[in-house]
Amino acid sequence: MSDSCCGTVAVEIEQFATPQQATFGQTGDLPVAVIGAGPVGLAAAAHLAERDIDFLVLEAGEQIAASIAQWGHVRVFSPYRYNIDAAARRLLEADGWTVPDSDWLPTGAELIADYLAPLAKLFGDRVRLGARVSAISRLGYDRVRTAGREQAPFLIRLDDGTELQARAVIDASGTYTSPNVLGASGLPAHGEHEMSVDHALPDVLGADRDRYEGRRVLVVGAGHSAATTLLALAELDNTPITWAIRAGNATRTYGGGDADALPARGALGTRLRAHVESGRIQLMTGFFTHRVNATGQGVEVVSRDPSGHEQAVTVDRIVSATGYRPDHSIAAELRLDLDPVLGSPRTLAPLIDPNQHSCGTVPAHGVDALAHPEPGYYAVGVKSYGRAPTFLMATGYEQVRSVVAALAGDWEAARDVQLDLPETGVCSTDLVEAQEQRVGLATGISGGLLSTPLPLATVSATAESGGSCCG
Ligand SMILES: Cc1cc2nc3c(=O)[nH]c(=O)nc-3n(C[C@H](O)[C@H](O)[C@H](O)COP(=O)(O)OP(=O)(O)OC[C@H]3O[C@@H](n4cnc5c(N)ncnc54)[C@H](O)[C@@H]3O)c2cc1C
């Protein structure tokens, strides 16, 4: 390769080593670094442990599954049988663990207490808390340098300056910490960063009640996280609620009512519609958030639509429920091949396109769909999906099973990808409805991940027009 524009003339054509070709030369004794101790990072650890591969899990939070802990009060829609990784189950059962009821829909807090915390405990100090990864590179190699690259260890820098080396990196750091902005064009609204904006699914009826009760609240977004927050707010006395969406009407959020393929979704939409029609919730349509500024009367939120027409509302609190996006900045010195739309690995994108797939129709995929030109680096879990809202824990568990098999050199197992997600059964509509009556409203993946422009899922046998996952 030419060293500089005026240097050596001979040009060496860069060839990316495929993961299979990578030998991990002098890196063989180093651990595999797993970034994030969420369900998928911990599942990766379980598979690594089973294959006797040394690993270290680096978790930014002061507790495991710190992102799920943020929505611990929300009940998921997929029952336990889809939420527990097979390798994790084997390790836990060998340790005398009591398996949760496979039909139970846990809250985020239950998922942590009854499954993830016992799992992390098995790994002892191989799970490091308060270890936020700020950057990943390769020792002695910036992104441009090629020769011998795949033999160089990964260099992982934590935000306290500590540096670690690893033979491979499984990045399961999720997307929860990088929510979409309020601004309608994908850019922050003017003044957004100077204001206090709450992100999706605050615990309106629990720990966060005082923040909302008696205040004027604006909820921005058309997904089920917005709907769930609105329904909770509607239970508070003396709390005026405004709901702003970009679309011209809220039909998508309301879903199909009694005719909805997912009864829980239909019920949610029906209740929301009733609140809008009664005037309890003021709906503002065609709302393209453009500017947020403090006034003597509160926070003024101004919409400017593409034609330049403005409308505004003044409130005390804003809840932004506009979805999430992946933050690839920690891997900026690595060679990533990302889909320009979703920000997922390019090969994975067509398999998870929300226009084509609901969660139950995403095909099984593993190491080959997750590989980047950077051998040994894999973004897995919800981060691997980029902006696609169709991710399920079960999908992530199969991802890490495959990736770890590949790291172990077991390519037959790595490529034998399987996923047992009954197309509608995973969403357990009957279960959701039944459990809802017993313990309160369930919120699904769409609640957390559906962003404004995505249609609600059409979960059918053919799933011709996809949408958000199960909701
Ligand atoms: C409200 C809601 C409901 C959902 N319901 C369901 C459901 O019913 N079924 C389902 O299958 N899925 C559901 N999901 C999707 C769910 O988020 C994922 O399935 C799951 O949490 C993804 O796991 P993960 O390990 O990929 O990422 P996360 O759970 O987001 O974990 C990422 C971890 O990485 C850590 N981290 C982040 N950045 C760094 C860093 N730089 N360095 C070190 N650590 C870092 C975080 O603190 C976190 O602990 C729901 C999501 C939401 C928001």
XYZ file of C-alpha atoms and ligand atoms in Angstrom:
524
model
C 0.000 0.000 0.000
C 1.135 3.531 -0.646
C 2.207 5.157 2.635
C 1.299 8.636 1.497
C 0.284 10.371 -1.680
C 3.923 11.132 -2.509
C 5.399 7.948 -1.059
C 5.730 4.389 -2.255
C 4.188 3.852 -5.637
C 3.325 0.179 -5.309
C -0.300 -0.211 -4.382
C -1.435 -3.106 -2.318
C -5.111 -3.832 -2.729
C -6.793 -3.965 0.660
C -8.529 -7.208 1.373
C -10.678 -7.538 4.398
C -10.078 -10.776 6.203
C -13.345 -12.582 6.669
C -14.003 -13.633 10.245
C -13.294 -17.173 9.162
C -9.886 -16.198 7.832
C -8.961 -14.230 10.905
C -6.488 -16.181 12.947
C -6.305 -13.939 15.982
C -2.527 -14.550 15.755
C -1.003 -13.120 18.913
C -4.395 -12.326 20.434
C -5.366 -15.884 21.284
C -4.679 -15.563 25.022
C -6.692 -12.394 25.423
C -10.292 -12.408 26.612
C -13.275 -11.616 24.437
C -14.686 -8.263 25.522
C -18.452 -8.065 25.801
C -19.766 -4.513 25.957
C -22.979 -4.218 27.961
C -24.488 -6.482 30.623
C -28.010 -6.417 29.219
C -29.796 -9.647 28.315
C -27.826 -10.138 25.102
C -24.400 -9.270 26.549
C -24.995 -11.657 29.436
C -26.207 -14.351 27.023
C -22.961 -13.891 25.094
C -21.089 -14.377 28.358
C -23.032 -17.596 28.989
C -22.099 -18.981 25.576
C -18.467 -17.959 26.057
C -18.444 -19.619 29.470
C -19.894 -22.822 28.045
C -17.206 -22.889 25.395
C -14.524 -22.137 27.962
C -13.467 -18.935 26.227
C -12.115 -16.247 28.540
C -14.244 -13.079 28.585
C -14.865 -9.822 30.358
C -18.231 -8.049 30.378
C -17.952 -4.263 30.568
C -21.114 -2.565 31.823
C -21.435 1.201 31.941
C -24.067 1.222 34.661
C -23.606 0.684 38.362
C -25.885 -2.331 38.049
C -26.303 -4.973 35.382
C -28.946 -4.320 32.715
C -28.840 -0.630 33.549
C -30.968 0.242 30.511
C -33.736 -2.204 31.379
C -33.648 -0.877 34.921
C -34.747 2.463 33.459
C -37.986 0.876 32.325
C -38.262 -1.607 35.168
C -41.902 -0.628 35.769
C -42.923 -1.676 32.226
C -44.185 -5.180 31.563
C -42.813 -6.800 28.396
C -45.078 -8.651 25.980
C -42.908 -11.679 25.256
C -43.285 -14.407 27.874
C -40.334 -15.820 29.773
C -39.928 -18.780 27.459
C -38.656 -16.356 24.796
C -36.679 -14.186 27.185
C -34.225 -16.742 28.563
C -31.168 -17.739 26.600
C -30.540 -21.479 26.303
C -26.917 -21.410 27.490
C -27.850 -19.086 30.346
C -30.633 -21.464 31.342
C -28.248 -24.435 31.378
C -25.740 -22.602 33.575
C -28.418 -21.305 35.914
C -30.171 -24.647 36.240
C -26.869 -26.300 37.091
C -26.612 -23.719 39.872
C -30.011 -24.637 41.326
C -31.955 -21.702 39.872
C -35.739 -21.719 40.020
C -36.974 -21.272 36.447
C -39.638 -18.550 36.194
C -43.062 -19.490 34.836
C -42.496 -19.745 31.096
C -45.826 -18.017 30.322
C -45.226 -15.065 32.615
C -44.689 -11.614 31.123
C -42.153 -10.043 33.449
C -41.678 -6.371 34.107
C -38.207 -5.069 33.361
C -37.488 -5.185 37.103
C -38.624 -8.820 37.333
C -36.507 -9.746 34.334
C -33.480 -8.387 36.158
C -34.259 -9.799 39.594
C -35.388 -13.269 38.517
C -33.120 -13.941 35.550
C -30.383 -11.466 34.678
C -29.027 -10.784 38.174
C -28.659 -14.483 39.058
C -27.001 -15.023 35.684
C -24.509 -12.190 36.140
C -23.705 -13.483 39.617
C -22.420 -16.710 38.085
C -19.732 -14.741 36.270
C -18.376 -12.982 39.372
C -15.759 -10.337 38.653
C -15.817 -11.126 34.951
C -18.740 -8.668 34.877
C -17.297 -5.236 35.561
C -19.762 -2.507 36.551
C -19.173 1.213 36.087
C -17.015 0.375 33.054
C -18.247 2.575 30.246
C -16.466 1.909 26.955
C -15.641 5.199 25.277
C -13.698 3.895 22.257
C -12.559 0.733 20.505
C -9.627 0.435 18.137
C -6.851 -2.037 17.358
C -3.537 -1.802 19.117
C -1.186 0.210 16.921
C -3.739 0.478 14.133
C -5.966 3.362 13.233
C -8.784 2.708 10.799
C -6.591 3.259 7.740
C -3.735 0.848 8.467
C -4.249 -2.584 6.970
C -1.230 -4.904 6.875
C -1.441 -7.380 9.761
C -4.540 -5.695 11.101
C -6.486 -8.842 11.910
C -3.671 -10.124 14.126
C -3.646 -6.956 16.243
C -5.526 -7.088 19.547
C -8.518 -4.859 20.035
C -7.806 -1.885 22.239
C -10.708 -0.840 24.424
C -10.658 2.447 26.249
C -12.971 3.104 29.176
C -14.138 6.579 30.034
C -11.861 6.663 33.114
C -8.891 6.261 30.746
C -8.258 2.580 31.511
C -7.253 0.575 28.441
C -7.861 -3.128 27.929
C -6.962 -5.542 25.173
C -9.207 -8.206 23.723
C -9.096 -10.859 21.021
C -12.607 -9.994 19.852
C -15.374 -7.580 20.753
C -19.057 -8.390 21.137
C -20.764 -5.030 21.360
C -24.128 -5.461 23.089
C -24.413 -1.886 24.289
C -27.966 -1.397 23.025
C -29.626 1.777 21.811
C -31.548 2.860 24.891
C -28.957 5.470 25.792
C -29.249 7.166 22.394
C -32.891 8.141 21.946
C -34.075 9.905 18.838
C -34.404 13.639 19.055
C -37.581 15.697 19.282
C -36.828 17.530 16.068
C -39.039 16.281 13.250
C -36.282 16.101 10.636
C -33.998 13.915 12.719
C -31.994 16.917 13.892
C -32.446 18.276 17.406
C -35.140 20.930 17.592
C -33.680 24.373 18.192
C -33.232 24.763 21.937
C -33.904 21.056 22.598
C -30.611 20.467 24.365
C -31.079 23.467 26.614
C -34.432 22.167 27.887
C -35.215 19.314 30.231
C -36.884 16.710 27.994
C -37.983 13.373 29.483
C -37.495 10.255 27.429
C -39.959 7.502 26.748
C -41.841 5.579 29.398
C -41.382 7.573 32.581
C -42.931 5.875 35.611
C -45.891 8.245 35.572
C -47.980 6.405 38.148
C -45.015 5.456 40.334
C -41.661 7.015 41.035
C -42.086 9.902 38.578
C -45.631 10.876 39.557
C -44.606 14.162 41.174
C -42.936 15.296 37.969
C -46.228 15.158 36.097
C -49.212 15.468 38.391
C -50.745 18.917 38.160
C -48.474 19.940 35.269
C -49.218 20.563 31.616
C -47.560 17.675 29.776
C -46.725 17.261 26.085
C -46.053 13.765 24.714
C -44.387 13.632 21.288
C -44.489 10.423 19.240
C -46.949 8.018 17.665
C -45.812 4.669 19.005
C -47.002 2.586 21.872
C -44.567 4.133 24.310
C -46.318 7.422 23.636
C -49.704 5.712 23.946
C -48.739 4.005 27.192
C -47.460 7.242 28.689
C -50.592 9.105 27.589
C -52.889 6.534 29.169
C -50.959 6.709 32.430
C -51.037 10.517 32.402
C -54.784 10.428 31.823
C -55.144 8.815 35.242
C -53.627 11.833 36.973
C -55.944 14.550 38.248
C -55.567 18.122 37.160
C -52.972 17.257 34.523
C -53.646 18.751 31.072
C -52.216 16.501 28.359
C -51.248 17.347 24.798
C -50.198 14.690 22.316
C -48.253 15.767 19.217
C -47.725 13.576 16.148
C -46.302 14.269 12.721
C -49.023 12.362 10.890
C -52.264 13.951 9.817
C -54.262 11.647 12.101
C -53.692 9.054 14.826
C -55.185 6.069 12.998
C -51.972 4.090 13.104
C -51.573 4.509 16.814
C -55.184 3.632 17.481
C -54.732 0.385 15.569
C -57.680 -1.710 14.591
C -59.725 -1.470 17.776
C -61.820 -4.593 18.282
C -60.679 -5.880 14.891
C -56.988 -5.466 15.693
C -54.816 -8.547 15.130
C -53.362 -7.877 18.563
C -56.140 -7.404 21.099
C -53.932 -5.634 23.622
C -52.860 -3.166 20.987
C -56.435 -2.683 19.912
C -57.520 -2.090 23.492
C -54.740 0.421 24.034
C -55.727 2.303 20.890
C -59.404 2.236 21.754
C -58.778 3.716 25.190
C -56.501 6.358 23.747
C -59.037 7.294 21.100
C -61.717 7.662 23.774
C -59.521 10.085 25.724
C -58.864 12.121 22.590
C -62.526 12.185 21.618
C -63.580 13.225 25.120
C -61.043 16.044 25.099
C -59.066 14.596 28.040
C -56.089 14.459 25.697
C -55.606 17.249 23.192
C -54.252 15.810 19.929
C -52.140 18.019 17.681
C -51.579 16.488 14.245
C -49.130 17.552 11.546
C -46.790 18.575 14.381
C -43.167 18.872 13.212
C -41.228 19.924 16.306
C -38.919 22.730 15.278
C -38.125 24.897 18.293
C -38.329 24.667 22.057
C -37.941 27.748 24.204
C -38.595 28.830 27.760
C -41.119 31.625 28.248
C -42.585 33.203 31.371
C -45.573 30.878 30.959
C -43.653 27.600 30.562
C -41.899 25.804 27.722
C -43.126 26.788 24.295
C -42.850 23.985 21.734
C -43.161 25.204 18.174
C -43.971 23.052 15.154
C -43.034 24.158 11.667
C -44.288 21.853 8.953
C -42.541 21.447 5.596
C -44.729 24.198 4.093
C -43.598 26.623 6.816
C -46.907 26.651 8.721
C -46.338 27.016 12.460
C -48.356 25.928 15.466
C -47.295 25.979 19.113
C -48.177 24.697 22.547
C -46.931 25.825 25.944
C -46.400 23.146 28.596
C -44.478 22.376 31.782
C -43.005 18.997 30.829
C -42.173 17.262 27.557
C -41.988 13.489 27.075
C -40.155 12.550 23.888
C -41.251 9.099 22.702
C -39.669 9.190 19.268
C -37.659 5.938 19.335
C -33.957 5.126 19.444
C -30.940 5.069 17.188
C -27.605 3.255 17.484
C -24.499 5.158 18.564
C -21.591 3.796 16.555
C -19.193 6.498 17.727
C -17.311 4.168 20.096
C -16.398 2.056 17.067
C -15.392 4.987 14.857
C -11.827 3.645 14.447
C -13.085 0.261 13.296
C -14.101 -0.684 9.779
C -17.849 -0.961 9.836
C -20.130 -1.620 6.908
C -23.426 -0.083 7.924
C -26.715 0.082 6.109
C -27.312 3.727 5.176
C -30.934 3.619 6.290
C -31.026 1.553 9.450
C -27.432 1.765 10.689
C -27.405 -2.020 11.075
C -24.788 -4.225 9.386
C -25.524 -3.937 5.682
C -26.126 -7.664 5.230
C -28.612 -7.727 8.084
C -30.669 -4.755 6.913
C -32.905 -6.491 4.367
C -33.674 -9.217 6.899
C -35.001 -6.768 9.483
C -36.450 -3.980 7.366
C -39.485 -2.803 9.345
C -41.315 -2.238 6.065
C -41.129 -5.976 5.481
C -40.894 -7.630 8.863
C -42.576 -7.714 12.198
C -40.572 -9.259 15.022
C -42.003 -12.696 14.408
C -41.085 -12.703 10.741
C -37.417 -11.724 11.054
C -35.453 -14.725 9.846
C -32.828 -16.377 12.002
C -29.427 -14.882 11.406
C -26.012 -15.150 12.917
C -22.366 -14.386 12.460
C -22.426 -13.954 8.684
C -25.136 -11.302 8.771
C -23.432 -9.523 11.666
C -19.883 -9.451 10.306
C -18.164 -6.200 9.423
C -14.998 -5.674 7.411
C -13.347 -5.447 10.854
C -12.731 -9.093 11.746
C -13.619 -9.966 15.310
C -16.001 -7.053 15.979
C -19.707 -7.810 16.215
C -22.488 -5.481 17.239
C -25.254 -7.725 18.546
C -28.569 -7.359 20.337
C -30.802 -4.390 19.822
C -27.801 -2.337 18.661
C -27.381 -4.669 15.687
C -30.838 -3.615 14.475
C -29.917 0.049 14.247
C -33.161 1.981 13.879
C -35.305 -1.044 13.096
C -37.815 -1.506 15.927
C -38.361 -5.213 15.423
C -35.759 -6.589 17.816
C -36.505 -9.370 20.268
C -34.256 -10.763 22.977
C -34.704 -14.231 21.474
C -33.214 -12.974 18.210
C -30.230 -11.600 20.086
C -29.687 -14.883 21.891
C -29.388 -16.724 18.585
C -27.041 -14.008 17.319
C -24.622 -14.463 20.193
C -24.831 -18.248 20.083
C -23.713 -18.050 16.456
C -21.026 -15.406 17.022
C -19.498 -17.271 19.950
C -19.506 -20.522 17.981
C -17.605 -18.703 15.229
C -15.102 -17.306 17.718
C -14.591 -20.864 18.929
C -13.926 -21.932 15.341
C -17.081 -24.068 15.274
C -18.355 -22.810 11.953
C -20.854 -25.566 11.519
C -22.679 -24.490 14.675
C -22.149 -20.828 13.842
C -23.973 -21.210 10.547
C -26.718 -23.489 11.789
C -28.922 -20.572 12.788
C -32.393 -21.280 14.058
C -35.061 -19.158 15.610
C -38.295 -20.424 16.996
C -40.540 -17.394 17.017
C -44.106 -18.256 16.186
C -45.142 -15.304 14.121
C -47.941 -14.120 16.313
C -47.458 -16.424 19.276
C -44.358 -14.601 20.436
C -46.466 -11.580 20.988
C -48.782 -13.668 23.123
C -51.813 -11.570 22.598
C -54.025 -13.756 24.726
C -51.440 -13.818 27.461
C -50.981 -10.092 27.331
C -54.679 -9.541 27.616
C -55.137 -12.042 30.396
C -52.176 -10.832 32.385
C -53.132 -7.232 31.778
C -56.372 -7.852 33.569
C -54.487 -9.327 36.492
C -51.529 -7.041 36.882
C -51.859 -4.036 34.648
C -51.027 -2.833 31.208
C -48.345 -4.583 29.230
C -46.097 -2.677 26.930
C -44.199 -4.348 24.186
C -41.127 -3.727 22.182
C -43.038 -1.248 20.121
C -43.615 0.697 23.256
C -39.925 1.178 23.616
C -38.742 1.243 20.090
C -41.406 2.368 17.700
C -40.517 5.719 16.285
C -42.904 8.163 14.699
C -42.572 7.342 11.007
C -43.042 3.616 11.352
C -46.388 2.016 10.738
C -47.904 -0.228 13.340
C -47.279 -3.892 12.712
C -49.452 -5.964 10.529
C -48.888 -9.327 12.105
C -50.320 -11.787 9.676
C -49.310 -15.062 8.172
C -47.561 -13.270 5.355
C -46.657 -10.024 7.095
C -46.779 -8.273 3.752
C -46.570 -4.833 5.169
C -44.443 -4.913 8.220
C -44.141 -2.378 10.900
C -43.124 -2.246 14.444
C -42.707 -5.379 16.396
C -45.921 -6.805 17.579
C -47.492 -3.573 18.384
C -40.107 -0.630 27.040
C -39.484 -1.737 26.297
C -40.136 -2.971 26.223
C -39.571 -4.033 25.551
N -40.215 -5.237 25.488
C -39.606 -6.317 24.922
C -40.215 -7.609 24.902
O -41.337 -7.799 25.338
N -39.551 -8.643 24.356
C -38.314 -8.499 23.813
O -37.744 -9.498 23.357
N -37.716 -7.278 23.772
C -38.339 -6.200 24.311
N -37.752 -4.955 24.276
C -36.526 -4.785 23.535
C -35.430 -4.882 24.550
O -34.795 -3.647 24.765
C -34.399 -5.772 24.145
O -34.947 -7.017 23.778
C -33.281 -5.952 25.154
O -33.244 -5.078 26.240
C -32.064 -5.704 24.330
O -31.013 -6.243 25.027
P -29.532 -5.775 24.711
O -28.709 -6.586 25.659
O -29.259 -5.840 23.268
O -29.499 -4.218 25.081
P -29.846 -3.455 26.434
O -30.836 -4.175 27.242
O -30.154 -2.070 26.029
O -28.482 -3.488 27.241
C -27.359 -2.719 26.848
C -26.431 -2.589 28.053
O -25.228 -1.952 27.621
C -24.853 -0.981 28.564
N -24.045 0.032 27.849
C -24.493 0.994 27.009
N -23.444 1.706 26.524
C -22.335 1.171 27.071
C -20.943 1.470 26.960
N -20.499 2.463 26.167
N -20.059 0.739 27.671
C -20.487 -0.283 28.477
N -21.801 -0.595 28.617
C -22.709 0.106 27.916
C -26.160 -0.454 29.097
O -25.994 0.158 30.356
C -27.016 -1.716 29.145
O -26.911 -2.383 30.385
C -38.310 -3.864 24.931
C -37.679 -2.629 25.002
C -38.249 -1.575 25.670
C -37.515 -0.265 25.721
